[in-house]
Coordinates of C-alpha atoms in Angstrom, one line a residue:
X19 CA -5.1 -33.3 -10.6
X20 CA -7.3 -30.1 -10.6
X21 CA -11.1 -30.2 -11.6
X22 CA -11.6 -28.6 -15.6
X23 CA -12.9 -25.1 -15.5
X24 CA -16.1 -26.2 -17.1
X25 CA -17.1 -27.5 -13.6
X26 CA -16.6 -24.2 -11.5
X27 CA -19.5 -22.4 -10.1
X28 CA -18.0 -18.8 -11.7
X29 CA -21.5 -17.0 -11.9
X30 CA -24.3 -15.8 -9.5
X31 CA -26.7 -18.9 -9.8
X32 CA -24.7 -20.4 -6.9
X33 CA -25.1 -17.6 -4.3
X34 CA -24.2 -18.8 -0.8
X35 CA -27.4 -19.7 1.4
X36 CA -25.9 -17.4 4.1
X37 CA -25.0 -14.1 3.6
X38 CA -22.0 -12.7 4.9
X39 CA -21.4 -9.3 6.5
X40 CA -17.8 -9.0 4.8
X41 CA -15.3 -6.2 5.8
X42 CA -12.5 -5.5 3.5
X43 CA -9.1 -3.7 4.7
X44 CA -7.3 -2.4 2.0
X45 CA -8.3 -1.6 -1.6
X46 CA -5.7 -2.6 -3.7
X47 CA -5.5 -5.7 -6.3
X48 CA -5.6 -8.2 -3.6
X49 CA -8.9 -6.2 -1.5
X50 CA -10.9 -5.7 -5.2
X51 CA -10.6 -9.3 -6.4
X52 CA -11.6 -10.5 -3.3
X53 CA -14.4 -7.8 -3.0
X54 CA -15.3 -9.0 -6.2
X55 CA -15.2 -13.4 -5.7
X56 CA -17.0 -12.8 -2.6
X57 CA -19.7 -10.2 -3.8
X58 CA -20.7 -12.6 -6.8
X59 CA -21.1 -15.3 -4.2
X60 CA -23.9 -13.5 -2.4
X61 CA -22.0 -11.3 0.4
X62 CA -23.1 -8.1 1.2
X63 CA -18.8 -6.6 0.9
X64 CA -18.1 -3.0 2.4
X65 CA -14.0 -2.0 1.2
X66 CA -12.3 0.3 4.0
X67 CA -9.3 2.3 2.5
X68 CA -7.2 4.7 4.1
X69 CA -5.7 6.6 0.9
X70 CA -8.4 9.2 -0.2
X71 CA -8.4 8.0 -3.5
X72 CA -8.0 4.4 -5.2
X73 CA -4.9 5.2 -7.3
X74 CA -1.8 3.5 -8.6
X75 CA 1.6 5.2 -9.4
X76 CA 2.5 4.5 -12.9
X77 CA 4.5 0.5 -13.2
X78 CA 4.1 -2.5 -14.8
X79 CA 3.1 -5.8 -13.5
X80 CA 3.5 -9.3 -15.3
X81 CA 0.8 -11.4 -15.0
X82 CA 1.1 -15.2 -15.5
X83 CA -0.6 -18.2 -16.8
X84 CA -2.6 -19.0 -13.6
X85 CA -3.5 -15.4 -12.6
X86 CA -4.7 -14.1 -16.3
X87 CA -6.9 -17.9 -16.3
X88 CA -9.1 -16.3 -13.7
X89 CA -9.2 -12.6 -15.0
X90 CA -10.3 -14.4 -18.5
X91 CA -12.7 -16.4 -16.5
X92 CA -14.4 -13.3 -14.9
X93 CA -15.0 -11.7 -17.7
X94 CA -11.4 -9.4 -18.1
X95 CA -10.0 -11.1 -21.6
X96 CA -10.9 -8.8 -23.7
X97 CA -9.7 -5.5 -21.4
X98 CA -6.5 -7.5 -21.1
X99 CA -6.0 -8.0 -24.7
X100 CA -6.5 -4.2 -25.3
X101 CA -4.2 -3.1 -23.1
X102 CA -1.7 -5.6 -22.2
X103 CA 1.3 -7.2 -24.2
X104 CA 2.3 -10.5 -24.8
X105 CA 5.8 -11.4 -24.2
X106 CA 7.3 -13.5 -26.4
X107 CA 10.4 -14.3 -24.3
X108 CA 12.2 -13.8 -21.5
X109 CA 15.9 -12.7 -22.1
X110 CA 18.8 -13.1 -19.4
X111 CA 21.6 -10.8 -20.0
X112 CA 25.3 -9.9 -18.6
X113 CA 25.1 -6.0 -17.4
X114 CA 28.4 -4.8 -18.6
X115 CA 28.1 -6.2 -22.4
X116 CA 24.2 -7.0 -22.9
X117 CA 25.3 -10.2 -23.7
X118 CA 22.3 -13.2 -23.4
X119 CA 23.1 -15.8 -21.4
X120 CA 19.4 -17.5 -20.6
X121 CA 16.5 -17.1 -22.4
X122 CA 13.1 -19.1 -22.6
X123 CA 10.7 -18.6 -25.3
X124 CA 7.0 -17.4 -24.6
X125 CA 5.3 -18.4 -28.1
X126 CA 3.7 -21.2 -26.8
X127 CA 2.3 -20.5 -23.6
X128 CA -1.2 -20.3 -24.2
X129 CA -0.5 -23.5 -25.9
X130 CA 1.6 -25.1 -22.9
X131 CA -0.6 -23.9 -19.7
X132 CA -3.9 -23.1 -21.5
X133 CA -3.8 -18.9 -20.7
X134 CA -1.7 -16.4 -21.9
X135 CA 1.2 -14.2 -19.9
X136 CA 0.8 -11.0 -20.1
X137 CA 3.1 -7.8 -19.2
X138 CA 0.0 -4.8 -18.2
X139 CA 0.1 -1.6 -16.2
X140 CA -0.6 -1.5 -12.5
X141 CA -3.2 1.2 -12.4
X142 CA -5.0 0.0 -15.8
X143 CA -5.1 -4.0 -13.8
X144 CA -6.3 -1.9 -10.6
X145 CA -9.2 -0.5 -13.3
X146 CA -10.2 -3.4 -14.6
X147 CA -11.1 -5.3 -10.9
X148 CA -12.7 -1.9 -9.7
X149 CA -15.0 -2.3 -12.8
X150 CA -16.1 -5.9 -12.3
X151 CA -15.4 -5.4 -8.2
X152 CA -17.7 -2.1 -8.1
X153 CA -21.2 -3.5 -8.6
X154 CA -20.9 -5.7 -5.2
X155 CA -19.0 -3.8 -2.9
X156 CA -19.2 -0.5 -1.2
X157 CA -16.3 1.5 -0.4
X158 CA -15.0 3.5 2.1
X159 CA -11.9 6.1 1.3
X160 CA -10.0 8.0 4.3
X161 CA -10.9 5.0 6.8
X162 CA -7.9 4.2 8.0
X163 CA -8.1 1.0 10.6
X164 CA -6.7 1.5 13.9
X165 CA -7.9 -1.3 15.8
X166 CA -9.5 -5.1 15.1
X167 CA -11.6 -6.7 17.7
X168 CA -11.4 -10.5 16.7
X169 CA -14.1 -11.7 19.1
X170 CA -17.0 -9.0 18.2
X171 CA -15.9 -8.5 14.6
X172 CA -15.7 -4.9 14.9
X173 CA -12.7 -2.5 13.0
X174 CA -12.1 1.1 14.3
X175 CA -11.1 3.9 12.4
X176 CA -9.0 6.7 12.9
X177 CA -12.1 9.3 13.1
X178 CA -13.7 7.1 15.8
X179 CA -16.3 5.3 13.3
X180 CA -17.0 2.0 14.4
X181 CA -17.7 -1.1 11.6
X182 CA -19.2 -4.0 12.4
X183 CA -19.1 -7.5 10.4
X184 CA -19.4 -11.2 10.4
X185 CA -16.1 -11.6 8.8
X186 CA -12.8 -9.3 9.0
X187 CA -10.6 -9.8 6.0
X188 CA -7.0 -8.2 5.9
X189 CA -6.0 -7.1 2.6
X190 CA -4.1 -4.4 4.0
X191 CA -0.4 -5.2 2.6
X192 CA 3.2 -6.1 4.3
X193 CA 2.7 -3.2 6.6
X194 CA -0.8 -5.2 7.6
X195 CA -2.9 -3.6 10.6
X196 CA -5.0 -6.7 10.9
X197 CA -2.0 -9.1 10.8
X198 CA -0.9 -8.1 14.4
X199 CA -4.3 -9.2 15.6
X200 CA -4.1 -12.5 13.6
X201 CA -0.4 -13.2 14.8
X202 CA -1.3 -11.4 18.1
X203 CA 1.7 -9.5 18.5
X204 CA 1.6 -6.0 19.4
X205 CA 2.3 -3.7 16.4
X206 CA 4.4 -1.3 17.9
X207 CA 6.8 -4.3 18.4
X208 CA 9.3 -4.0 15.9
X209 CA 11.0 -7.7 16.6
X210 CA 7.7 -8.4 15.9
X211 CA 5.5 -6.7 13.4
X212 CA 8.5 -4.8 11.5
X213 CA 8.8 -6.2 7.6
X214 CA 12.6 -7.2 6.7
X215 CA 14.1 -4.7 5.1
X216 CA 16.1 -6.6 2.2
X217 CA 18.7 -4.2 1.7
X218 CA 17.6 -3.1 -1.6
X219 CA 15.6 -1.2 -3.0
X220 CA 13.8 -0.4 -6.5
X221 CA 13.9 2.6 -8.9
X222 CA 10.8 2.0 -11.1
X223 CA 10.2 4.3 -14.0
X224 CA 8.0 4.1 -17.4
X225 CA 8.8 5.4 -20.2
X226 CA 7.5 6.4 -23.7
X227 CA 8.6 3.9 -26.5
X228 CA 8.4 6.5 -29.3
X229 CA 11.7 7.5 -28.3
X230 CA 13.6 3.9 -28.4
X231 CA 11.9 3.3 -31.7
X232 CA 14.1 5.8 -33.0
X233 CA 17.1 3.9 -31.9
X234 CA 18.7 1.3 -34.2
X235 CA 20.4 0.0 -30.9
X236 CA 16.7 0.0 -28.4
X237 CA 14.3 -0.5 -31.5
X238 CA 15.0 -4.2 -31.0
X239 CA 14.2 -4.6 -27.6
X240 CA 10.7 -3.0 -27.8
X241 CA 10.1 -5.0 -31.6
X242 CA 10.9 -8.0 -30.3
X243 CA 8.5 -7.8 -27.0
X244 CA 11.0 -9.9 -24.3
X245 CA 11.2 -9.4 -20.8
X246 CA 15.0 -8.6 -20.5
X247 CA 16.4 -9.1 -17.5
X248 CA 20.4 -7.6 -17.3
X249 CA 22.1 -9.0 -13.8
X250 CA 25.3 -7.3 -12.4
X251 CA 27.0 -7.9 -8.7
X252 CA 24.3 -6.3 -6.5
X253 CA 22.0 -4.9 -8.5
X254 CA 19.7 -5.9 -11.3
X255 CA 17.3 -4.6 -14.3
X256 CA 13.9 -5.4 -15.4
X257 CA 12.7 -4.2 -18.5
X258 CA 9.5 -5.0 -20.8
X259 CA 6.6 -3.2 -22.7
X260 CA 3.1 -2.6 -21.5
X261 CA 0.2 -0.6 -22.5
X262 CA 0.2 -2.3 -25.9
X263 CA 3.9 -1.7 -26.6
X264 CA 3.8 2.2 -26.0
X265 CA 5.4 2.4 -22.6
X266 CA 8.2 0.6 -20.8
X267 CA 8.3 -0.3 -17.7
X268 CA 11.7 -0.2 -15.9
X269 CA 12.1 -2.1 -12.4
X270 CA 16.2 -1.1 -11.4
X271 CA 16.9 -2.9 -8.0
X272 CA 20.2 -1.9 -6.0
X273 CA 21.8 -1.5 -2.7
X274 CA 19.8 1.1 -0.6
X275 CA 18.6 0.6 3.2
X276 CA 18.0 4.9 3.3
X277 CA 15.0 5.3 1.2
X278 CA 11.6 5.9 2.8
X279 CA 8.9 3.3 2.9
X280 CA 6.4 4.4 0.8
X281 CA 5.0 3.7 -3.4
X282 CA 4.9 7.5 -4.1
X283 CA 8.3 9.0 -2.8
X284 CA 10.3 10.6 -5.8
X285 CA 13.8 9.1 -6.5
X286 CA 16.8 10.6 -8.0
X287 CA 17.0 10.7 -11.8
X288 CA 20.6 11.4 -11.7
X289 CA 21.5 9.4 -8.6
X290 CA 19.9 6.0 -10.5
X291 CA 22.1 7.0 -13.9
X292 CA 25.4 7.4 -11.4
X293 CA 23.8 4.0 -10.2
X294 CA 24.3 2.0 -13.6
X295 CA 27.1 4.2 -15.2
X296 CA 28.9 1.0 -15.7
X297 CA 26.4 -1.5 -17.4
X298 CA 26.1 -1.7 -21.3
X299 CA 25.6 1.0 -23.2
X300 CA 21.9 0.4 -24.5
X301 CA 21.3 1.0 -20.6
X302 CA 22.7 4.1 -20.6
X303 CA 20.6 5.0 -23.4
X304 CA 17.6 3.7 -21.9
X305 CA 18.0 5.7 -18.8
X306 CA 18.6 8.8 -21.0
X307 CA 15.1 8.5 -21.1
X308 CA 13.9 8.5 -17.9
X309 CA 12.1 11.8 -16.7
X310 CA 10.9 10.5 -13.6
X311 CA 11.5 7.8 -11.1
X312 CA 9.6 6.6 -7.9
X313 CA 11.9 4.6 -5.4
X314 CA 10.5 1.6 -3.3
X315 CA 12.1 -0.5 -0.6
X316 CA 12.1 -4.4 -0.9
X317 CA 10.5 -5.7 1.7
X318 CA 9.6 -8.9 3.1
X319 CA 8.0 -11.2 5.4
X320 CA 9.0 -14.8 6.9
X321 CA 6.0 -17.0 6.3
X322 CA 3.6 -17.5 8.7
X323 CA 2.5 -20.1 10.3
X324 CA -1.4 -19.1 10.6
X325 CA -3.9 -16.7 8.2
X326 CA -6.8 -17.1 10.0
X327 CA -7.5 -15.8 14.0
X328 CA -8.3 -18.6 16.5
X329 CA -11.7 -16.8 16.5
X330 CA -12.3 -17.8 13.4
X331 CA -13.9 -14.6 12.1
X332 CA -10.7 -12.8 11.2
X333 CA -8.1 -14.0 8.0
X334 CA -5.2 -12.5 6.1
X335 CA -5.2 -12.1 2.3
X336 CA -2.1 -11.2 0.1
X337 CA 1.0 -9.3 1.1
X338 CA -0.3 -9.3 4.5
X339 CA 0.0 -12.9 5.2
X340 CA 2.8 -13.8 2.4
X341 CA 5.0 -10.5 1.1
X342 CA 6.7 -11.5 -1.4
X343 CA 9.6 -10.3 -3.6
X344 CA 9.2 -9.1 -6.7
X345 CA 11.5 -11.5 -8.2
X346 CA 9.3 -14.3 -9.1
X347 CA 7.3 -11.9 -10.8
X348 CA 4.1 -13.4 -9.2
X349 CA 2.9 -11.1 -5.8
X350 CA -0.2 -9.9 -7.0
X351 CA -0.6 -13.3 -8.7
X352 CA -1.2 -14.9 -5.5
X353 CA -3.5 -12.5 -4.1
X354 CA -5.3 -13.0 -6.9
X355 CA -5.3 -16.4 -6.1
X356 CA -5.9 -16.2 -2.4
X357 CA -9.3 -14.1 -3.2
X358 CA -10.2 -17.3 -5.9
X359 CA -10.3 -19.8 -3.5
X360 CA -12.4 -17.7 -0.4
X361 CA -14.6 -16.7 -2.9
X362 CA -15.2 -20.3 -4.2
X363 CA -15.4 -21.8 -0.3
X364 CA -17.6 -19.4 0.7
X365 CA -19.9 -19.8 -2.2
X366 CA -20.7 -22.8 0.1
X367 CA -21.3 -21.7 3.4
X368 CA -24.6 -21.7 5.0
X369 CA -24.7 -21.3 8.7
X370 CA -21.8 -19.4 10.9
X371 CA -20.4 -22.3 12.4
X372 CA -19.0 -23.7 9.2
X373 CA -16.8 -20.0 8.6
X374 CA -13.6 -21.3 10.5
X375 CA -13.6 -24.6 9.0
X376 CA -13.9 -22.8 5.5
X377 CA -11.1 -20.6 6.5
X378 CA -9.2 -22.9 7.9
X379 CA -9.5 -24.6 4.2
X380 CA -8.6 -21.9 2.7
X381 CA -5.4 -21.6 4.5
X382 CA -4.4 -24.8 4.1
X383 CA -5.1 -24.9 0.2
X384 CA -2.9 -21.9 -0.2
X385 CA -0.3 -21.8 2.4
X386 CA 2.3 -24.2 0.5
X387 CA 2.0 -22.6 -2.4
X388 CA 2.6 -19.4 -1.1
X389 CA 5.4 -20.2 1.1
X390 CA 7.4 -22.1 -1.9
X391 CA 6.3 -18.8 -4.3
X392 CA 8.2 -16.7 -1.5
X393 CA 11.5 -18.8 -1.2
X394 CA 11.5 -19.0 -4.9
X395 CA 11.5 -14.7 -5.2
X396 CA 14.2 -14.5 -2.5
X397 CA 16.2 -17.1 -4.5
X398 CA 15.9 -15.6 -7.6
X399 CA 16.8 -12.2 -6.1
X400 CA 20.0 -14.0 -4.9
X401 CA 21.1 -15.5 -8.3
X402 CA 20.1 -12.2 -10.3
X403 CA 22.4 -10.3 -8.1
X404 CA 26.0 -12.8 -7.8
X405 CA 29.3 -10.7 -7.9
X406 CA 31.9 -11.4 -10.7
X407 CA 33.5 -14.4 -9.8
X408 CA 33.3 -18.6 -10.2
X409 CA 29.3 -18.3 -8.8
X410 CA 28.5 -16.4 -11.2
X411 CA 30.4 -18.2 -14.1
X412 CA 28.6 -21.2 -13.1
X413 CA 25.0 -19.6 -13.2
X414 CA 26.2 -18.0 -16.6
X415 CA 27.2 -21.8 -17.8
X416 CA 24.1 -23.6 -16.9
X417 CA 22.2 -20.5 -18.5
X418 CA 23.6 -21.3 -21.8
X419 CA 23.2 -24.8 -21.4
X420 CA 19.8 -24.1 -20.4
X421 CA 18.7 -21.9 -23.3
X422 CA 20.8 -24.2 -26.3
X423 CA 18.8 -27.5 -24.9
X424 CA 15.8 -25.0 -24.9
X425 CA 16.6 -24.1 -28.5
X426 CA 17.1 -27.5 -29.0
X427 CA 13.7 -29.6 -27.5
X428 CA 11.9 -26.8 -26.0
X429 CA 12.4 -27.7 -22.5
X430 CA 15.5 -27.0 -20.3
X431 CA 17.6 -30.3 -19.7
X432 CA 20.0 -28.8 -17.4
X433 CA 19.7 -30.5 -13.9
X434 CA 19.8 -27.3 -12.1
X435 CA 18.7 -24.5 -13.7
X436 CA 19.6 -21.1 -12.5
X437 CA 16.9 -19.9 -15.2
X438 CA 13.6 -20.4 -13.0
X439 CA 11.8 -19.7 -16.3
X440 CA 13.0 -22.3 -18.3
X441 CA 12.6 -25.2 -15.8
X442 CA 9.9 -26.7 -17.8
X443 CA 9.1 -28.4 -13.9
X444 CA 9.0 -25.3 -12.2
X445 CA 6.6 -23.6 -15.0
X446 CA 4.0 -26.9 -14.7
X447 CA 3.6 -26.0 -10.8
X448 CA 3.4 -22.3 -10.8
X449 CA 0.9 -21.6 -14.4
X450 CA -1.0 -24.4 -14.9
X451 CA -2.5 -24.1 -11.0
X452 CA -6.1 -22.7 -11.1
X453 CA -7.1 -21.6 -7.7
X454 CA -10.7 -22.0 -8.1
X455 CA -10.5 -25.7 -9.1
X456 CA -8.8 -26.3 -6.2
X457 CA -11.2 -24.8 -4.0
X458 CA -13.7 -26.8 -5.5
X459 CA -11.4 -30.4 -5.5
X460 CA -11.2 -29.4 -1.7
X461 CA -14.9 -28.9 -1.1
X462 CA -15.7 -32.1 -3.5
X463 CA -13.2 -34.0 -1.3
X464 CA -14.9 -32.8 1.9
X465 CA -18.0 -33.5 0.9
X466 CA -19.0 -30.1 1.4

């Protein structure tokens, strides 16, 4: 049972009685929502970015039920509905005929989990929590962190500048600085501090729809406004429309351990055609298409077993404390998430000695989910990826018997169901959470 969003504190009438020197590593989704949760709740925020601008290469990013419930909530509906699309499905297809083999409808998901999904560009997402982020929070560009101290709160930077806080928050990604000081290991340990490299990595390109409007054979898949999703042994395709069905945004994952770590390093155009030069032919069409293309290793992390220092004055948000795989389409979600609940916790705090037992909260409200979010993305990246053979007939079967008992009573009957997005179980747990209730169940319950 979560608490109904009527009873949030979601303004600035509740400021907290103490306020908090924040610092901020890393300025991405995860570092500007939280900026912005714990600016409205009174804290004085100061952002600390290395890049020397805040900037986003060009990809989409699907935002679910209980991520685009909070955005509404602080004020972003109306943005989102100007830029974003709403899918109306989700379509599972063979790679070498295009054939569907899964699919779960969208229609009613505003109905079902009380927000909408929406499929919206990265950098225009980024915008929209700089705007609402902006008026609490000062930033600093070219400050890269090169050392935490967790006992007097004070983060180094590269030119020598010293910043001091009251509370050190690492939003700093899977490549975190101010994980190795929570976890305590030594960051030029790679056994250690080095993220798993999955084996794979990601061509991600956007293209213009104008072009596949002018198809017969890629008209439909823009028109009808699915997420389609084409699996083949190793390798597998994401495809759906953003910026208000103008662009699509193409996610190609394949065997590749050479590439460079890194969002802006150029792929190969021709190299990612040779790459698919044996899946269906609308594919081949699609990638006809494709001028440019950015290349990005998965990456991972094992969970961990602690977010928050022992000093209780330093915690992890995001990618640094639970890297996920795209897969279960919900990373940023859960940053997102994590900065919901700190916000709302620390709404409450009014003298220093209560911060570790708020963070410690806070970790414990959010590590399950997180965890269970991350084995789901690895598990999905296994099934979208089985080789030709008696596995993959099976996931193929209990697709289709998936999507006709779908078609059938809107809800998947099968007892396992290789489609995580038509296990009507599955979809209860992950969209109809709302972080901040749960913060605010766990302060109720604490009599806090």
């Amino acid at each position: 049972m979560t608490l109904p969003a009527k009873n949030l504190n979601t303004d600035n009438k509740c400021a907290a009685q103490l306020r908090l020197n924040v610092v901020i590593v890393g300025c991405g989704i995860g570092g500007l929502a939280a900026a912005y949760c714990l600016g409205r709740a009174g804290h004085k925020i100061t952002v600390l970015e290395r890049a020397s601008e805040i900037t986003e290469i060009g990809a989409g990013i699907q935002v679910g039920p209980n991520c685009s419930r909070l955005l509404i909530r602080w004020g972003l509906g109306d943005k989102l509905e100007k830029v974003a699309v709403k899918p109306t499905a989700v379509a599972l297809l063979r790679y070498g005929t295009g054939e569907k083999v899964g699919a779960m409808s969208w229609e009613n998901v505003e109905e079902d989990f009380g927000a909408p999904y929406y499929h919206v560009h990265r950098a225009d997402l980024l915008g929209m929590l700089h705007g609402i982020a902006a008026p609490y929070m000062s930033v600093r560009m070219n400050a890269k962190v090169v050392s935490v101290d967790p006992e007097t709160t004070q983060v180094k930077l590269e030119n020598g500048d010293t910043v001091s806080a009251d509370l050190i928050i690492g939003a700093d990604g899977i490549k975190s600085v101010v994980r190795e000081v929570v976890v305590e290991s030594p960051s030029d340990n790679p056994t250690t501090s080095a993220p798993i490299h999955t084996g794979d990595s990601a061509y991600r390109s956007v293209i213009q729809t104008a072009a596949m409007l002018t198809d017969p054979e890629l008209r439909g898949i823009v028109e009808r406004r699915e997420m389609s999703s084409w699996m083949g042994p190793g390798k597998h395709i994401i495809g759906y429309c953003i910026r208000g069905g103008t662009e699509y945004n193409l996610v190609l994952v394949h065997p590749d351990k050479t590439s460079k770590e890194g969002y802006t390093i150029e792929g190969s155009v021709d190299q990612m055609r040779k790459d698919y030069e044996d899946w269906e032919p609308r594919i081949q069409k699609i990638l006809q298409l494709v001028e440019k293309t950015y290349l990005l290793p998965l990456m991972y992390r094992e969970p961990l077993d602690t977010w928050v220092h022992p000093s209780g004055k330093v915690t992890l948000l995001g990618d640094a404390c639970h890297a996920t795989l795209p897969s279960a389409a919900q990373g940023s979600a859960m940053a997102i998430e994590d900065a919901a609940v700190l916000g709302s916790l620390l709404t409450h705090v009014t003298h220093h000695t209560q911060l570790h037992k708020l963070l410690r909260a806070y970790q414990t409200i959010r590590h399950g989910r997180t965890k269970e979010t991350q084995c789901a993305a690895f598990a999905n990246h296994h099934i979208f990826h089985l080789p030709d053979g008696p596995a993959q007939q099976a996931r193929d079967d209990n697709l289709r018997a998936s999507m006709m008992a779908s078609e059938k009573n809107g809800s998947g009957a099968a007892k396992w169901n290789a489609n995580s997005w038509a296990d009507r179980k599955k979809l209860e747990t992950q969209f109809n959470y709302d972080a901040e209730a749960e913060a605010e169940r766990w302060l109720v319950e604490n009599d806090f």
